[in-house]
Amino acid sequence: MPVVAMSDGELLRFDTLSRVERGELRVEDAALLLGLQRRQIFRLLERLRTDGASGLVSRKRGRPSNRRHSEAFRGRILSIVREHYHDFGPTLAREYLAERHAISIGCETLRQLMIEAGIWQDRAARRSRPYQPRHRRECRGELVQIDGSEHAWFETRGPKCTLLVYIDDATSELLHLKMVESESTFSYMEATREYIERHGKPVAFYSDKHSVFRNAKATAKGDGMTHFGRALDALNIEIICANSPQAKGRVERANGTLQDRLVKAMRLEGISTIADANAFLSSYRLTHNARFARPAAGSRDLHRPLAPRDDLHSVMVWREKRKVSKALTLHYNKILFILEPTAISKALVGKRVHICEYPDGQVEIRHEERSLPYRLFDKMPRINQPAIVDNKHLDAALMLAKQIQAMAPHHRQRNNNAPARRDQPMHLFPEPEAPAKVDRRRLGGPKLKRGPRLSEAELQARGTLEFVKAR
């Protein structure tokens, strides 16, 4: 049986006309109740007998209004709004349309047009999503929230840096703090290694969707895990990424508290370097926990000790695979690694080995847990200008070559997928200095100066003189 959508007035008409059909109500009384004439009542009765209840539904429903603006007019308004007033509200856009374009349109009409075109959102769409609070985890070490807070921690006494915060979800206890140059894979590896050595392995880390924890590319190579995620997987630690900052509100609120209290505490101590800050954070963490930490609902501590097979030094690395060539060489980050010709390395021709880059800058080439000796050949050496002989053509050619090389800095850059190394004290991959910008118009020497502009009479006289000299 089909379902007919009717308004309240249409339902009243259907009920009244049904009573007339059953003989319970006179036509005159029905006309009085519905506010219609007798002839309209008979017309509606005929429609009810022919089409049923759907015959009483307004014929205008679903059809465009007769007062609707034309499509050309609507398109013209939307094109003007997109070009000039894309970030204006409907009320302000309507005022400028009338003032600058002589277009008169109702405010509500313009608002509906902008909503349909996706230029404006109504109040319900702009209302922030509600985030319901959740209960804490029951035991310590069950869920540890981690985050990096970039801030001017030393105010004007030092550069801006990042504080890595590890806070327990069950107790709001700051389990570890470390000041680093930036929020990078190596900084998290080093801080997590210190955390595990002090407390043990937690059940799970709860983080944001930073590229350290989650590979945002759909076409990720291999298993799709990040280097930090692969290290945690080897240690049997789960990594969970929050969908919003509100979901990990525990560590976000702790960041706000630290940006207020820790900054002032380091100001009183006169701390202005990262090394001094890391030495101070251990004592500050105890003071903070005594003020803000609370007991957990459960008495167990779910931190697990390291297993005999767990080697933090070999796990917390940036690991890449490379194929060994017949010349016992492999390429990584525009550096040629040349393996020493030992019996082990000769047997690895055509096979893949692991290049392990540690947070302290050390690089190892490993195969089945064995380290292979190597030497380096950097493919990005600095250009040393040789002695220039007394030849003006060679001098000009060399100057031109240097200027052209300076204009092509992309030939002197490392790989884009290499890790950030701001937190490594020493490493093998120094970035070349950015070349100075060169004006192409000045290549090949200075431009010749123009002489004074001559009049037509002087040009004619000079032309006659040149003709006489030629003869």
Short mmCIF file of C-alpha atoms in Angstrom, two decimals:
data_model
loop_
_atom_site.label_atom_id
_atom_site.label_comp_id
_atom_site.label_asym_id
_atom_site.label_seq_id
_atom_site.Cartn_x
_atom_site.Cartn_y
_atom_site.Cartn_z
CA MET A 1 0.00 0.00 0.00
CA PRO A 2 1.57 3.33 -1.01
CA VAL A 3 2.33 5.91 1.67
CA VAL A 4 0.99 9.42 0.99
CA ALA A 5 2.63 12.41 2.71
CA MET A 6 0.01 15.01 3.63
CA SER A 7 0.03 18.26 5.56
CA ASP A 8 -2.26 18.98 8.52
CA GLY A 9 -4.67 20.92 6.30
CA GLU A 10 -4.81 18.09 3.79
CA LEU A 11 -5.45 15.57 6.54
CA LEU A 12 -8.33 17.74 7.81
CA ARG A 13 -9.79 17.85 4.29
CA PHE A 14 -9.53 14.07 3.96
CA ASP A 15 -11.26 13.46 7.29
CA THR A 16 -14.04 15.97 6.58
CA LEU A 17 -14.72 14.71 3.05
CA SER A 18 -14.70 11.09 4.27
CA ARG A 19 -17.44 11.99 6.75
CA VAL A 20 -19.43 13.60 3.94
CA GLU A 21 -19.05 10.43 1.87
CA ARG A 22 -20.32 8.32 4.76
CA GLY A 23 -23.33 10.63 5.22
CA GLU A 24 -22.22 11.83 8.66
CA LEU A 25 -21.84 15.45 7.57
CA ARG A 26 -23.74 17.75 5.20
CA VAL A 27 -22.00 19.49 2.33
CA GLU A 28 -22.91 22.92 3.76
CA ASP A 29 -21.32 22.03 7.12
CA ALA A 30 -18.18 20.67 5.40
CA ALA A 31 -17.86 23.89 3.39
CA LEU A 32 -18.16 25.88 6.61
CA LEU A 33 -15.51 23.78 8.37
CA LEU A 34 -13.02 23.94 5.49
CA GLY A 35 -13.73 27.54 4.53
CA LEU A 36 -14.65 26.59 0.94
CA GLN A 37 -17.62 26.99 -1.39
CA ARG A 38 -20.08 24.20 -2.22
CA ARG A 39 -18.73 23.77 -5.73
CA GLN A 40 -15.20 23.30 -4.32
CA ILE A 41 -16.47 20.62 -1.96
CA PHE A 42 -18.05 18.70 -4.86
CA ARG A 43 -14.83 19.08 -6.89
CA LEU A 44 -12.76 17.65 -4.02
CA LEU A 45 -15.23 14.80 -3.51
CA GLU A 46 -14.89 13.86 -7.16
CA ARG A 47 -11.10 13.87 -6.85
CA LEU A 48 -11.29 11.75 -3.70
CA ARG A 49 -13.49 9.16 -5.43
CA THR A 50 -11.17 9.03 -8.46
CA ASP A 51 -7.63 9.18 -7.02
CA GLY A 52 -8.17 8.40 -3.34
CA ALA A 53 -6.28 10.24 -0.61
CA SER A 54 -3.45 11.23 -3.00
CA GLY A 55 -5.97 13.29 -4.98
CA LEU A 56 -6.24 15.76 -2.10
CA VAL A 57 -2.49 16.49 -2.06
CA SER A 58 -1.60 19.91 -3.48
CA ARG A 59 -0.66 19.78 -7.15
CA LYS A 60 2.06 22.42 -6.53
CA ARG A 61 4.09 20.12 -4.30
CA GLY A 62 7.48 19.23 -5.81
CA ARG A 63 7.20 21.84 -8.56
CA PRO A 64 9.30 25.03 -8.70
CA SER A 65 7.61 28.17 -7.53
CA ASN A 66 6.19 30.58 -10.07
CA ARG A 67 8.19 33.35 -8.32
CA ARG A 68 11.47 31.45 -8.56
CA HIS A 69 14.40 33.34 -10.09
CA SER A 70 15.58 32.14 -13.48
CA GLU A 71 18.59 29.85 -13.74
CA ALA A 72 20.53 32.53 -15.62
CA PHE A 73 19.94 35.04 -12.82
CA ARG A 74 20.90 32.50 -10.13
CA GLY A 75 24.06 31.55 -12.03
CA ARG A 76 25.03 35.19 -12.44
CA ILE A 77 24.67 35.86 -8.72
CA LEU A 78 26.69 32.76 -7.77
CA SER A 79 29.49 33.66 -10.18
CA ILE A 80 29.73 37.17 -8.70
CA VAL A 81 29.71 35.83 -5.14
CA ARG A 82 32.39 33.24 -5.94
CA GLU A 83 34.62 35.83 -7.57
CA HIS A 84 34.30 38.72 -5.11
CA TYR A 85 32.44 37.65 -1.95
CA HIS A 86 33.33 33.98 -1.37
CA ASP A 87 34.14 34.60 2.31
CA PHE A 88 31.23 37.04 2.95
CA GLY A 89 28.11 36.17 4.90
CA PRO A 90 24.74 36.28 3.08
CA THR A 91 23.68 39.55 4.70
CA LEU A 92 26.91 41.39 3.85
CA ALA A 93 27.07 39.88 0.36
CA ARG A 94 23.48 41.03 -0.30
CA GLU A 95 24.41 44.59 0.67
CA TYR A 96 27.37 44.68 -1.72
CA LEU A 97 25.34 43.10 -4.51
CA ALA A 98 22.82 45.93 -4.22
CA GLU A 99 25.47 48.64 -3.82
CA ARG A 100 28.07 47.65 -6.44
CA HIS A 101 26.14 45.48 -8.90
CA ALA A 102 22.56 46.89 -8.69
CA ILE A 103 21.19 43.40 -7.95
CA SER A 104 18.24 43.17 -5.58
CA ILE A 105 17.67 39.78 -3.94
CA GLY A 106 16.23 38.64 -0.66
CA CYS A 107 18.66 37.79 2.13
CA GLU A 108 17.11 34.36 2.78
CA THR A 109 17.06 33.60 -0.96
CA LEU A 110 20.75 34.45 -1.24
CA ARG A 111 21.51 32.37 1.85
CA GLN A 112 19.80 29.31 0.36
CA LEU A 113 21.63 29.83 -2.93
CA MET A 114 25.00 30.02 -1.18
CA ILE A 115 24.23 26.92 0.91
CA GLU A 116 23.24 24.90 -2.17
CA ALA A 117 26.43 25.99 -3.96
CA GLY A 118 28.61 25.10 -0.96
CA ILE A 119 29.78 28.67 -0.40
CA TRP A 120 28.09 29.07 2.99
CA GLN A 121 27.19 26.71 5.83
CA ASP A 122 24.14 27.07 7.99
CA ARG A 123 24.37 27.34 11.75
CA ALA A 124 23.78 23.64 12.32
CA ALA A 125 26.65 22.72 9.99
CA ARG A 126 28.98 25.24 11.65
CA ARG A 127 28.18 24.01 15.14
CA SER A 128 31.16 22.21 16.65
CA ARG A 129 30.91 18.50 17.14
CA PRO A 130 30.24 17.43 20.75
CA TYR A 131 32.98 15.31 22.30
CA GLN A 132 31.72 13.09 25.10
CA PRO A 133 34.15 12.38 27.97
CA ARG A 134 35.28 8.81 28.51
CA HIS A 135 36.43 6.95 31.58
CA ARG A 136 40.12 6.66 32.39
CA ARG A 137 41.96 3.40 31.89
CA GLU A 138 41.96 1.32 35.05
CA CYS A 139 45.66 0.46 35.41
CA ARG A 140 48.91 2.34 35.14
CA GLY A 141 50.78 1.61 31.93
CA GLU A 142 47.67 0.45 30.07
CA LEU A 143 47.51 3.53 27.84
CA VAL A 144 50.17 6.24 27.64
CA GLN A 145 49.36 9.39 25.69
CA ILE A 146 52.28 10.97 23.84
CA ASP A 147 52.55 14.30 22.06
CA GLY A 148 55.05 16.96 21.09
CA SER A 149 54.47 20.58 22.09
CA GLU A 150 56.36 23.20 20.08
CA HIS A 151 56.62 26.38 22.10
CA ALA A 152 58.99 29.19 23.10
CA TRP A 153 59.96 27.28 26.24
CA PHE A 154 62.96 29.53 26.92
CA GLU A 155 61.00 32.67 25.98
CA THR A 156 63.54 35.15 24.55
CA ARG A 157 66.54 33.45 26.19
CA GLY A 158 66.81 30.70 23.59
CA PRO A 159 65.36 29.30 20.37
CA LYS A 160 61.92 27.74 20.05
CA CYS A 161 61.98 23.96 20.57
CA THR A 162 59.68 20.99 21.25
CA LEU A 163 58.82 19.18 24.48
CA LEU A 164 57.91 15.48 24.14
CA VAL A 165 55.33 14.55 26.79
CA TYR A 166 54.46 11.01 27.96
CA ILE A 167 51.45 11.00 30.33
CA ASP A 168 49.62 8.01 31.80
CA ASP A 169 45.90 7.91 31.01
CA ALA A 170 44.92 6.23 34.29
CA THR A 171 46.76 8.54 36.69
CA SER A 172 47.58 11.76 34.73
CA GLU A 173 51.18 11.13 35.82
CA LEU A 174 53.95 12.59 33.69
CA LEU A 175 56.03 9.49 33.04
CA HIS A 176 58.67 11.11 30.84
CA LEU A 177 59.61 14.57 29.51
CA LYS A 178 62.30 15.36 26.97
CA MET A 179 63.21 18.63 25.31
CA VAL A 180 64.30 18.22 21.67
CA GLU A 181 64.98 20.35 18.63
CA SER A 182 61.90 19.17 16.71
CA GLU A 183 59.20 16.52 16.66
CA SER A 184 60.94 13.90 14.50
CA THR A 185 61.30 10.13 14.26
CA PHE A 186 64.76 10.11 15.82
CA SER A 187 63.70 12.32 18.74
CA TYR A 188 60.75 10.02 19.51
CA MET A 189 62.99 6.94 19.22
CA GLU A 190 65.49 8.34 21.68
CA ALA A 191 62.79 9.52 24.13
CA THR A 192 60.90 6.21 23.92
CA ARG A 193 64.11 4.25 24.56
CA GLU A 194 64.70 6.29 27.74
CA TYR A 195 61.04 5.79 28.74
CA ILE A 196 61.19 2.00 28.33
CA GLU A 197 64.50 1.73 30.18
CA ARG A 198 62.94 3.57 33.14
CA HIS A 199 59.39 2.17 33.28
CA GLY A 200 59.19 -0.85 30.97
CA LYS A 201 56.98 -1.50 27.96
CA PRO A 202 53.40 -0.12 28.18
CA VAL A 203 50.44 -1.83 26.55
CA ALA A 204 49.78 0.97 24.04
CA PHE A 205 50.78 4.49 23.09
CA TYR A 206 48.02 6.97 22.16
CA SER A 207 49.12 9.68 19.74
CA ASP A 208 47.91 12.04 17.04
CA LYS A 209 48.18 11.36 13.29
CA HIS A 210 51.67 12.82 12.95
CA SER A 211 53.78 11.30 10.17
CA VAL A 212 56.03 9.78 12.85
CA PHE A 213 53.21 7.48 13.96
CA ARG A 214 51.04 7.04 10.87
CA ASN A 215 51.78 6.87 7.17
CA ALA A 216 49.21 9.17 5.58
CA LYS A 217 50.01 8.12 2.00
CA ALA A 218 47.67 5.54 0.53
CA THR A 219 50.49 4.14 -1.61
CA ALA A 220 52.85 3.39 1.25
CA LYS A 221 55.76 1.12 0.47
CA GLY A 222 56.08 -2.29 2.06
CA ASP A 223 53.79 -2.90 5.02
CA GLY A 224 52.71 0.76 5.24
CA MET A 225 54.13 1.23 8.74
CA THR A 226 56.36 4.11 9.75
CA HIS A 227 59.85 3.46 11.09
CA PHE A 228 58.74 4.34 14.61
CA GLY A 229 55.66 2.11 14.30
CA ARG A 230 57.80 -0.77 13.05
CA ALA A 231 60.09 -0.37 16.08
CA LEU A 232 57.12 -0.48 18.48
CA ASP A 233 55.74 -3.53 16.68
CA ALA A 234 59.06 -5.31 17.22
CA LEU A 235 58.74 -4.53 20.95
CA ASN A 236 55.08 -5.71 21.03
CA ILE A 237 53.75 -2.23 21.87
CA GLU A 238 50.52 -1.07 20.24
CA ILE A 239 50.31 2.39 18.67
CA ILE A 240 46.82 4.00 18.45
CA CYS A 241 46.21 7.26 16.58
CA ALA A 242 43.47 9.59 17.82
CA ASN A 243 41.01 11.01 15.32
CA SER A 244 40.88 14.45 16.95
CA PRO A 245 42.83 16.51 19.51
CA GLN A 246 39.88 16.23 21.92
CA ALA A 247 40.27 12.44 21.98
CA LYS A 248 43.70 12.76 23.63
CA GLY A 249 42.66 15.65 25.83
CA ARG A 250 44.75 14.40 28.76
CA VAL A 251 48.05 15.21 27.08
CA GLU A 252 46.68 18.35 25.38
CA ARG A 253 45.65 19.83 28.75
CA ALA A 254 49.01 18.80 30.21
CA ASN A 255 50.73 20.72 27.40
CA GLY A 256 48.78 23.83 28.33
CA THR A 257 49.71 23.46 31.99
CA LEU A 258 53.38 22.93 31.14
CA GLN A 259 53.45 25.94 28.83
CA ASP A 260 52.36 28.01 31.82
CA ARG A 261 54.16 26.46 34.80
CA LEU A 262 57.29 24.95 33.25
CA VAL A 263 58.17 28.13 31.37
CA LYS A 264 58.06 30.15 34.58
CA ALA A 265 60.00 27.50 36.51
CA MET A 266 62.81 27.48 33.93
CA ARG A 267 62.82 31.29 33.94
CA LEU A 268 63.45 31.30 37.70
CA GLU A 269 66.25 28.73 37.27
CA GLY A 270 67.82 30.71 34.42
CA ILE A 271 67.62 27.76 31.99
CA SER A 272 68.13 28.68 28.33
CA THR A 273 69.49 25.54 26.62
CA ILE A 274 68.03 22.13 25.79
CA ALA A 275 70.73 20.28 27.76
CA ASP A 276 70.03 22.27 30.93
CA ALA A 277 66.28 21.82 30.44
CA ASN A 278 66.57 18.03 30.20
CA ALA A 279 68.63 17.97 33.38
CA PHE A 280 65.94 20.04 35.14
CA LEU A 281 62.91 18.11 33.86
CA SER A 282 63.46 15.09 36.12
CA SER A 283 63.02 17.10 39.32
CA TYR A 284 60.20 19.20 37.84
CA ARG A 285 58.31 16.05 36.84
CA LEU A 286 58.20 14.88 40.46
CA THR A 287 56.85 18.25 41.60
CA HIS A 288 54.21 18.26 38.86
CA ASN A 289 53.05 14.71 39.65
CA ALA A 290 52.75 15.50 43.35
CA ARG A 291 50.35 18.31 42.43
CA PHE A 292 48.30 16.85 39.57
CA ALA A 293 48.62 13.03 39.55
CA ARG A 294 45.87 10.84 41.03
CA PRO A 295 45.75 7.16 42.01
CA ALA A 296 44.61 4.64 39.43
CA ALA A 297 41.40 2.64 39.79
CA GLY A 298 43.36 -0.61 39.55
CA SER A 299 46.40 -1.49 41.65
CA ARG A 300 48.31 -3.31 38.90
CA ASP A 301 51.08 -1.77 36.85
CA LEU A 302 50.86 -3.10 33.30
CA HIS A 303 54.34 -2.03 32.27
CA ARG A 304 56.25 -5.12 31.10
CA PRO A 305 59.99 -5.66 31.48
CA LEU A 306 62.15 -6.05 28.42
CA ALA A 307 62.35 -9.59 27.06
CA PRO A 308 65.80 -11.18 26.57
CA ARG A 309 65.42 -10.83 22.80
CA ASP A 310 64.54 -7.10 23.00
CA ASP A 311 67.49 -4.94 22.00
CA LEU A 312 66.48 -1.30 22.16
CA HIS A 313 69.65 -0.15 20.42
CA SER A 314 69.04 -2.27 17.32
CA VAL A 315 65.25 -1.75 17.29
CA MET A 316 65.08 2.04 17.54
CA VAL A 317 66.60 2.71 14.12
CA TRP A 318 65.63 4.10 10.74
CA ARG A 319 65.87 0.96 8.60
CA GLU A 320 66.05 0.87 4.79
CA LYS A 321 66.65 -2.00 2.36
CA ARG A 322 69.19 -1.74 -0.46
CA LYS A 323 70.48 -4.19 -3.07
CA VAL A 324 74.19 -4.99 -3.26
CA SER A 325 75.65 -4.52 -6.73
CA LYS A 326 78.33 -6.66 -8.37
CA ALA A 327 80.89 -4.04 -7.38
CA LEU A 328 79.89 -4.52 -3.70
CA THR A 329 78.29 -1.07 -3.59
CA LEU A 330 74.88 0.28 -2.63
CA HIS A 331 73.28 3.71 -2.76
CA TYR A 332 71.55 5.49 0.13
CA ASN A 333 70.65 9.17 0.29
CA LYS A 334 73.02 10.08 -2.56
CA ILE A 335 76.00 8.46 -0.84
CA LEU A 336 77.74 5.41 -2.30
CA PHE A 337 78.52 2.80 0.37
CA ILE A 338 81.41 0.55 -0.70
CA LEU A 339 81.52 -2.76 1.18
CA GLU A 340 84.87 -4.19 2.12
CA PRO A 341 85.56 -7.25 -0.07
CA THR A 342 85.29 -9.91 2.61
CA ALA A 343 83.99 -13.44 2.16
CA ILE A 344 80.67 -12.47 3.74
CA SER A 345 80.11 -9.38 1.59
CA LYS A 346 81.07 -11.18 -1.65
CA ALA A 347 78.30 -13.70 -1.02
CA LEU A 348 75.74 -10.87 -0.79
CA VAL A 349 75.92 -9.78 -4.43
CA GLY A 350 72.35 -9.38 -5.74
CA LYS A 351 70.87 -9.68 -2.23
CA ARG A 352 69.28 -7.00 -0.05
CA VAL A 353 70.85 -5.69 3.11
CA HIS A 354 69.57 -3.26 5.76
CA ILE A 355 70.97 0.23 6.22
CA CYS A 356 70.35 1.14 9.86
CA GLU A 357 70.58 4.80 10.84
CA TYR A 358 70.62 5.33 14.61
CA PRO A 359 69.37 8.42 16.49
CA ASP A 360 72.95 9.37 17.43
CA GLY A 361 73.95 9.57 13.75
CA GLN A 362 75.71 6.20 13.49
CA VAL A 363 75.04 4.23 10.28
CA GLU A 364 75.40 0.46 10.02
CA ILE A 365 74.95 -1.97 7.13
CA ARG A 366 73.52 -5.20 8.53
CA HIS A 367 72.66 -8.59 7.13
CA GLU A 368 71.14 -11.23 9.41
CA GLU A 369 72.23 -9.33 12.53
CA ARG A 370 75.82 -9.02 11.29
CA SER A 371 77.43 -5.65 10.72
CA LEU A 372 79.32 -5.22 7.45
CA PRO A 373 82.37 -2.94 7.20
CA TYR A 374 82.24 -0.24 4.54
CA ARG A 375 83.72 3.02 3.34
CA LEU A 376 81.98 6.06 1.87
CA PHE A 377 81.98 7.91 -1.41
CA ASP A 378 79.82 11.02 -1.24
CA LYS A 379 78.23 11.78 -4.61
CA MET A 380 77.69 15.40 -3.59
CA PRO A 381 81.21 16.74 -3.00
CA ARG A 382 81.92 20.41 -2.90
CA ILE A 383 83.16 21.95 -6.14
CA ASN A 384 86.75 23.10 -5.74
CA GLN A 385 87.78 25.65 -8.32
CA PRO A 386 91.10 24.65 -9.94
CA ALA A 387 93.84 27.06 -10.80
CA ILE A 388 92.86 29.23 -13.74
CA VAL A 389 95.47 29.53 -16.44
CA ASP A 390 96.15 32.79 -18.13
CA ASN A 391 93.48 32.39 -20.77
CA LYS A 392 90.52 34.70 -20.98
CA HIS A 393 88.29 32.14 -22.69
CA LEU A 394 88.81 29.51 -20.00
CA ASP A 395 88.19 32.09 -17.28
CA ALA A 396 84.88 33.17 -18.81
CA ALA A 397 83.78 29.56 -19.36
CA LEU A 398 84.49 28.61 -15.76
CA MET A 399 82.65 31.66 -14.42
CA LEU A 400 79.65 30.80 -16.58
CA ALA A 401 79.68 27.15 -15.43
CA LYS A 402 79.74 28.15 -11.78
CA GLN A 403 76.82 30.52 -12.24
CA ILE A 404 74.75 27.88 -14.05
CA GLN A 405 75.45 25.33 -11.27
CA ALA A 406 74.37 27.85 -8.65
CA MET A 407 71.04 28.24 -10.41
CA ALA A 408 70.30 24.48 -10.24
CA PRO A 409 70.21 23.65 -6.50
CA HIS A 410 68.07 20.55 -7.06
CA HIS A 411 71.20 18.66 -8.15
CA ARG A 412 72.69 19.22 -4.69
CA GLN A 413 69.82 18.07 -2.49
CA ARG A 414 69.44 14.88 -0.49
CA ASN A 415 66.47 12.56 -0.90
CA ASN A 416 63.06 13.91 0.05
CA ASN A 417 62.09 10.76 2.01
CA ALA A 418 65.10 10.94 4.30
CA PRO A 419 64.46 11.44 8.04
CA ALA A 420 64.75 14.80 9.78
CA ARG A 421 68.17 15.02 11.41
CA ARG A 422 67.96 18.17 13.50
CA ASP A 423 68.14 16.08 16.69
CA GLN A 424 71.17 14.04 15.60
CA PRO A 425 74.41 15.49 17.00
CA MET A 426 76.53 13.88 14.26
CA HIS A 427 75.52 12.21 11.00
CA LEU A 428 76.96 11.36 7.58
CA PHE A 429 74.57 13.39 5.47
CA PRO A 430 75.36 17.12 5.70
CA GLU A 431 73.09 19.28 3.63
CA PRO A 432 74.88 21.53 1.13
CA GLU A 433 74.73 25.24 1.62
CA ALA A 434 71.92 26.97 -0.23
CA PRO A 435 73.40 28.71 -3.26
CA ALA A 436 72.95 32.41 -3.70
CA LYS A 437 70.40 33.55 -6.23
CA VAL A 438 71.89 34.59 -9.55
CA ASP A 439 70.39 37.05 -11.98
CA ARG A 440 70.21 35.33 -15.36
CA ARG A 441 70.49 38.69 -17.09
CA ARG A 442 74.03 39.13 -15.75
CA LEU A 443 75.38 35.81 -17.03
CA GLY A 444 78.31 36.15 -19.43
CA GLY A 445 79.56 39.53 -18.21
CA PRO A 446 78.20 43.04 -17.83
CA LYS A 447 75.84 44.44 -20.39
CA LEU A 448 77.21 47.01 -22.81
CA LYS A 449 76.23 50.58 -22.09
CA ARG A 450 74.16 52.46 -24.62
CA GLY A 451 75.45 55.72 -26.00
CA PRO A 452 73.45 58.96 -26.13
CA ARG A 453 70.45 58.99 -28.39
CA LEU A 454 71.12 60.89 -31.64
CA SER A 455 68.73 63.05 -33.59
CA GLU A 456 67.69 62.29 -37.16
CA ALA A 457 70.01 64.98 -38.57
CA GLU A 458 73.00 63.54 -36.67
CA LEU A 459 72.14 60.03 -37.82
CA GLN A 460 71.95 61.16 -41.45
CA ALA A 461 75.25 63.03 -41.12
CA ARG A 462 76.92 60.01 -39.50
CA GLY A 463 75.56 57.75 -42.21
CA THR A 464 76.98 60.01 -44.93
CA LEU A 465 80.37 60.08 -43.20
CA GLU A 466 80.47 56.27 -42.92
CA PHE A 467 79.59 56.02 -46.64
CA VAL A 468 82.49 58.35 -47.57
CA LYS A 469 84.92 56.37 -45.39
CA ALA A 470 83.81 53.12 -46.98
CA ARG A 471 84.58 54.53 -50.44
#
